PDB file of C-alpha atoms in Angstrom:
ATOM      1  CA  UNK A   1     -22.159 204.462 101.444  1.00  0.00           C
ATOM      2  CA  UNK A   2     -21.508 207.322 103.757  1.00  0.00           C
ATOM      3  CA  UNK A   3     -18.607 207.152 106.150  1.00  0.00           C
ATOM      4  CA  UNK A   4     -19.515 208.306 109.632  1.00  0.00           C
ATOM      5  CA  UNK A   5     -16.760 209.681 111.761  1.00  0.00           C
ATOM      6  CA  UNK A   6     -16.151 207.841 114.999  1.00  0.00           C
ATOM      7  CA  UNK A   7     -17.849 204.595 113.959  1.00  0.00           C
ATOM      8  CA  UNK A   8     -15.888 201.576 115.123  1.00  0.00           C
ATOM      9  CA  UNK A   9     -16.030 198.388 113.058  1.00  0.00           C
ATOM     10  CA  UNK A  10     -16.037 195.173 115.030  1.00  0.00           C
ATOM     11  CA  UNK A  11     -15.971 191.664 113.679  1.00  0.00           C
ATOM     12  CA  UNK A  12     -15.770 188.257 115.264  1.00  0.00           C
ATOM     13  CA  UNK A  13     -12.666 187.917 117.410  1.00  0.00           C
ATOM     14  CA  UNK A  14     -11.969 191.627 117.586  1.00  0.00           C
ATOM     15  CA  UNK A  15     -11.942 194.106 120.448  1.00  0.00           C
ATOM     16  CA  UNK A  16     -12.757 197.765 119.903  1.00  0.00           C
ATOM     17  CA  UNK A  17     -10.454 200.063 121.847  1.00  0.00           C
ATOM     18  CA  UNK A  18     -10.815 203.730 121.035  1.00  0.00           C
ATOM     19  CA  UNK A  19     -10.587 204.234 117.305  1.00  0.00           C
ATOM     20  CA  UNK A  20      -8.624 201.119 116.413  1.00  0.00           C
ATOM     21  CA  UNK A  21      -9.759 197.525 116.197  1.00  0.00           C
ATOM     22  CA  UNK A  22      -7.422 194.902 117.674  1.00  0.00           C
ATOM     23  CA  UNK A  23      -7.620 191.142 117.338  1.00  0.00           C
ATOM     24  CA  UNK A  24      -8.404 189.277 120.544  1.00  0.00           C
ATOM     25  CA  UNK A  25      -5.187 187.902 122.006  1.00  0.00           C
ATOM     26  CA  UNK A  26      -4.766 184.142 121.643  1.00  0.00           C
ATOM     27  CA  UNK A  27      -4.250 182.489 124.998  1.00  0.00           C
ATOM     28  CA  UNK A  28      -1.371 180.100 125.500  1.00  0.00           C
ATOM     29  CA  UNK A  29      -2.820 176.966 127.036  1.00  0.00           C
ATOM     30  CA  UNK A  30      -0.766 173.895 127.982  1.00  0.00           C
ATOM     31  CA  UNK A  31      -3.538 171.668 129.385  1.00  0.00           C
ATOM     32  CA  UNK A  32      -7.215 171.434 128.619  1.00  0.00           C
ATOM     33  CA  UNK A  33     -10.287 169.230 128.454  1.00  0.00           C
ATOM     34  CA  UNK A  34     -11.635 167.798 125.192  1.00  0.00           C
ATOM     35  CA  UNK A  35     -15.372 167.072 125.292  1.00  0.00           C
ATOM     36  CA  UNK A  36     -16.781 164.770 122.586  1.00  0.00           C
ATOM     37  CA  UNK A  37     -20.560 164.545 122.333  1.00  0.00           C
ATOM     38  CA  UNK A  38     -21.435 161.808 119.838  1.00  0.00           C
ATOM     39  CA  UNK A  39     -25.086 161.441 118.921  1.00  0.00           C
ATOM     40  CA  UNK A  40     -26.451 159.365 116.060  1.00  0.00           C
ATOM     41  CA  UNK A  41     -26.971 162.496 113.951  1.00  0.00           C
ATOM     42  CA  UNK A  42     -23.862 164.578 114.671  1.00  0.00           C
ATOM     43  CA  UNK A  43     -20.590 164.675 116.603  1.00  0.00           C
ATOM     44  CA  UNK A  44     -19.620 167.811 118.529  1.00  0.00           C
ATOM     45  CA  UNK A  45     -16.117 168.530 119.810  1.00  0.00           C
ATOM     46  CA  UNK A  46     -15.575 171.239 122.426  1.00  0.00           C
ATOM     47  CA  UNK A  47     -12.172 172.062 123.875  1.00  0.00           C
ATOM     48  CA  UNK A  48     -12.063 173.966 127.167  1.00  0.00           C
ATOM     49  CA  UNK A  49      -9.423 175.019 129.637  1.00  0.00           C
ATOM     50  CA  UNK A  50      -9.343 173.508 133.121  1.00  0.00           C
ATOM     51  CA  UNK A  51     -11.806 176.118 134.438  1.00  0.00           C
ATOM     52  CA  UNK A  52     -14.362 175.235 131.748  1.00  0.00           C
ATOM     53  CA  UNK A  53     -13.986 178.276 129.481  1.00  0.00           C
ATOM     54  CA  UNK A  54     -14.480 177.274 125.842  1.00  0.00           C
ATOM     55  CA  UNK A  55     -11.408 177.692 123.651  1.00  0.00           C
ATOM     56  CA  UNK A  56     -12.501 175.946 120.443  1.00  0.00           C
ATOM     57  CA  UNK A  57     -15.704 174.214 119.443  1.00  0.00           C
ATOM     58  CA  UNK A  58     -16.834 172.548 116.268  1.00  0.00           C
ATOM     59  CA  UNK A  59     -19.042 169.823 114.912  1.00  0.00           C
ATOM     60  CA  UNK A  60     -19.341 167.669 111.842  1.00  0.00           C
ATOM     61  CA  UNK A  61     -22.054 169.987 110.528  1.00  0.00           C
ATOM     62  CA  UNK A  62     -19.871 173.047 111.100  1.00  0.00           C
ATOM     63  CA  UNK A  63     -17.090 171.547 108.993  1.00  0.00           C
ATOM     64  CA  UNK A  64     -19.313 171.021 105.952  1.00  0.00           C
ATOM     65  CA  UNK A  65     -21.047 167.676 106.441  1.00  0.00           C
ATOM     66  CA  UNK A  66     -24.800 167.881 105.956  1.00  0.00           C
ATOM     67  CA  UNK A  67     -27.697 165.512 106.439  1.00  0.00           C
ATOM     68  CA  UNK A  68     -26.995 161.843 106.899  1.00  0.00           C
ATOM     69  CA  UNK A  69     -23.219 162.218 106.516  1.00  0.00           C
ATOM     70  CA  UNK A  70     -22.889 164.195 109.778  1.00  0.00           C
ATOM     71  CA  UNK A  71     -23.308 161.052 111.871  1.00  0.00           C
ATOM     72  CA  UNK A  72     -20.579 159.068 110.105  1.00  0.00           C
ATOM     73  CA  UNK A  73     -17.242 158.197 111.706  1.00  0.00           C
ATOM     74  CA  UNK A  74     -15.374 160.040 108.943  1.00  0.00           C
ATOM     75  CA  UNK A  75     -17.213 163.284 109.735  1.00  0.00           C
ATOM     76  CA  UNK A  76     -16.405 162.869 113.440  1.00  0.00           C
ATOM     77  CA  UNK A  77     -12.744 162.242 112.599  1.00  0.00           C
ATOM     78  CA  UNK A  78     -12.574 165.435 110.518  1.00  0.00           C
ATOM     79  CA  UNK A  79     -14.352 167.514 113.180  1.00  0.00           C
ATOM     80  CA  UNK A  80     -11.993 166.333 115.925  1.00  0.00           C
ATOM     81  CA  UNK A  81      -8.902 166.744 113.739  1.00  0.00           C
ATOM     82  CA  UNK A  82      -9.797 170.314 112.748  1.00  0.00           C
ATOM     83  CA  UNK A  83     -10.617 171.337 116.324  1.00  0.00           C
ATOM     84  CA  UNK A  84      -7.370 169.809 117.628  1.00  0.00           C
ATOM     85  CA  UNK A  85      -5.369 171.524 114.903  1.00  0.00           C
ATOM     86  CA  UNK A  86      -6.824 174.902 115.880  1.00  0.00           C
ATOM     87  CA  UNK A  87      -6.009 174.408 119.567  1.00  0.00           C
ATOM     88  CA  UNK A  88      -2.550 172.933 118.946  1.00  0.00           C
ATOM     89  CA  UNK A  89      -1.577 176.266 117.380  1.00  0.00           C
ATOM     90  CA  UNK A  90      -2.265 177.860 120.771  1.00  0.00           C
ATOM     91  CA  UNK A  91       0.236 175.547 122.464  1.00  0.00           C
ATOM     92  CA  UNK A  92      -1.874 172.790 124.018  1.00  0.00           C
ATOM     93  CA  UNK A  93       0.269 169.791 124.952  1.00  0.00           C
ATOM     94  CA  UNK A  94      -1.801 167.766 127.454  1.00  0.00           C
ATOM     95  CA  UNK A  95      -5.511 167.078 127.671  1.00  0.00           C
ATOM     96  CA  UNK A  96      -8.210 165.048 129.349  1.00  0.00           C
ATOM     97  CA  UNK A  97     -10.880 163.517 127.124  1.00  0.00           C
ATOM     98  CA  UNK A  98     -14.532 163.179 128.127  1.00  0.00           C
ATOM     99  CA  UNK A  99     -16.772 161.225 125.776  1.00  0.00           C
ATOM    100  CA  UNK A 100     -20.553 161.373 125.960  1.00  0.00           C
ATOM    101  CA  UNK A 101     -23.143 159.640 123.819  1.00  0.00           C
ATOM    102  CA  UNK A 102     -23.717 156.418 121.876  1.00  0.00           C
ATOM    103  CA  UNK A 103     -22.897 157.715 118.379  1.00  0.00           C
ATOM    104  CA  UNK A 104     -20.735 156.154 115.696  1.00  0.00           C
ATOM    105  CA  UNK A 105     -18.204 158.970 115.851  1.00  0.00           C
ATOM    106  CA  UNK A 106     -16.879 158.411 119.359  1.00  0.00           C
ATOM    107  CA  UNK A 107     -14.095 156.007 118.386  1.00  0.00           C
ATOM    108  CA  UNK A 108     -13.148 157.928 115.246  1.00  0.00           C
ATOM    109  CA  UNK A 109     -12.884 161.211 117.149  1.00  0.00           C
ATOM    110  CA  UNK A 110     -10.756 159.573 119.842  1.00  0.00           C
ATOM    111  CA  UNK A 111      -8.503 158.080 117.154  1.00  0.00           C
ATOM    112  CA  UNK A 112      -7.997 161.545 115.643  1.00  0.00           C
ATOM    113  CA  UNK A 113      -7.072 162.968 119.054  1.00  0.00           C
ATOM    114  CA  UNK A 114      -4.548 160.188 119.703  1.00  0.00           C
ATOM    115  CA  UNK A 115      -2.863 160.761 116.337  1.00  0.00           C
ATOM    116  CA  UNK A 116      -2.585 164.512 116.928  1.00  0.00           C
ATOM    117  CA  UNK A 117       0.381 164.236 119.280  1.00  0.00           C
ATOM    118  CA  UNK A 118      -1.351 165.739 122.322  1.00  0.00           C
ATOM    119  CA  UNK A 119      -0.607 163.694 125.450  1.00  0.00           C
ATOM    120  CA  UNK A 120      -3.770 162.359 127.078  1.00  0.00           C
ATOM    121  CA  UNK A 121      -3.964 162.354 130.877  1.00  0.00           C
ATOM    122  CA  UNK A 122      -7.232 160.438 131.042  1.00  0.00           C
ATOM    123  CA  UNK A 123     -10.117 159.241 128.898  1.00  0.00           C
ATOM    124  CA  UNK A 124     -13.508 159.122 130.614  1.00  0.00           C
ATOM    125  CA  UNK A 125     -16.906 157.996 129.375  1.00  0.00           C
ATOM    126  CA  UNK A 126     -19.512 160.289 130.913  1.00  0.00           C
ATOM    127  CA  UNK A 127     -22.533 158.960 129.008  1.00  0.00           C
ATOM    128  CA  UNK A 128     -25.567 159.411 131.267  1.00  0.00           C
ATOM    129  CA  UNK A 129     -27.021 156.048 132.266  1.00  0.00           C
ATOM    130  CA  UNK A 130     -30.387 155.767 134.013  1.00  0.00           C
ATOM    131  CA  UNK A 131     -30.583 153.917 137.323  1.00  0.00           C
ATOM    132  CA  UNK A 132     -34.054 152.527 136.557  1.00  0.00           C
ATOM    133  CA  UNK A 133     -35.527 155.964 135.946  1.00  0.00           C
ATOM    134  CA  UNK A 134     -38.124 156.706 133.288  1.00  0.00           C
ATOM    135  CA  UNK A 135     -39.531 153.883 131.215  1.00  0.00           C
ATOM    136  CA  UNK A 136     -37.658 153.605 127.935  1.00  0.00           C
ATOM    137  CA  UNK A 137     -39.391 153.480 124.568  1.00  0.00           C
ATOM    138  CA  UNK A 138     -40.427 150.148 123.114  1.00  0.00           C
ATOM    139  CA  UNK A 139     -38.049 148.289 120.808  1.00  0.00           C
ATOM    140  CA  UNK A 140     -38.572 148.955 117.129  1.00  0.00           C
ATOM    141  CA  UNK A 141     -39.784 145.962 115.098  1.00  0.00           C
ATOM    142  CA  UNK A 142     -38.866 146.031 111.428  1.00  0.00           C
TER     143      UNK A 142
END
């Protein structure tokens, strides 16, 4: 390995300024929006500020659950708990919750958020519902 003079190393979460590498400053955020997207295969948790800029995101697959176990309520609980823990370190105290999707993890993720100690301003279900739009697929007969 040859060391080149003037080369600046940059990793995730780092800003290159001149010759030194600094960590990105953590923002202090009091209020935010917690988005839960629960599908049958996975549960994704995204935490944003009030303007919509993503602070923390994670999913059941990101936290180590693979295959069929990603869609379970336990995986959704762990994904929400880990994401909330990461954002609570930045000082979040209040949040709005928006839940989308029909998955099994919606209730488990909401339970994890309630136990975290963050005060919830509102809980909204924003699952898209058709107003007699496209024809749905036929019912499965087993």
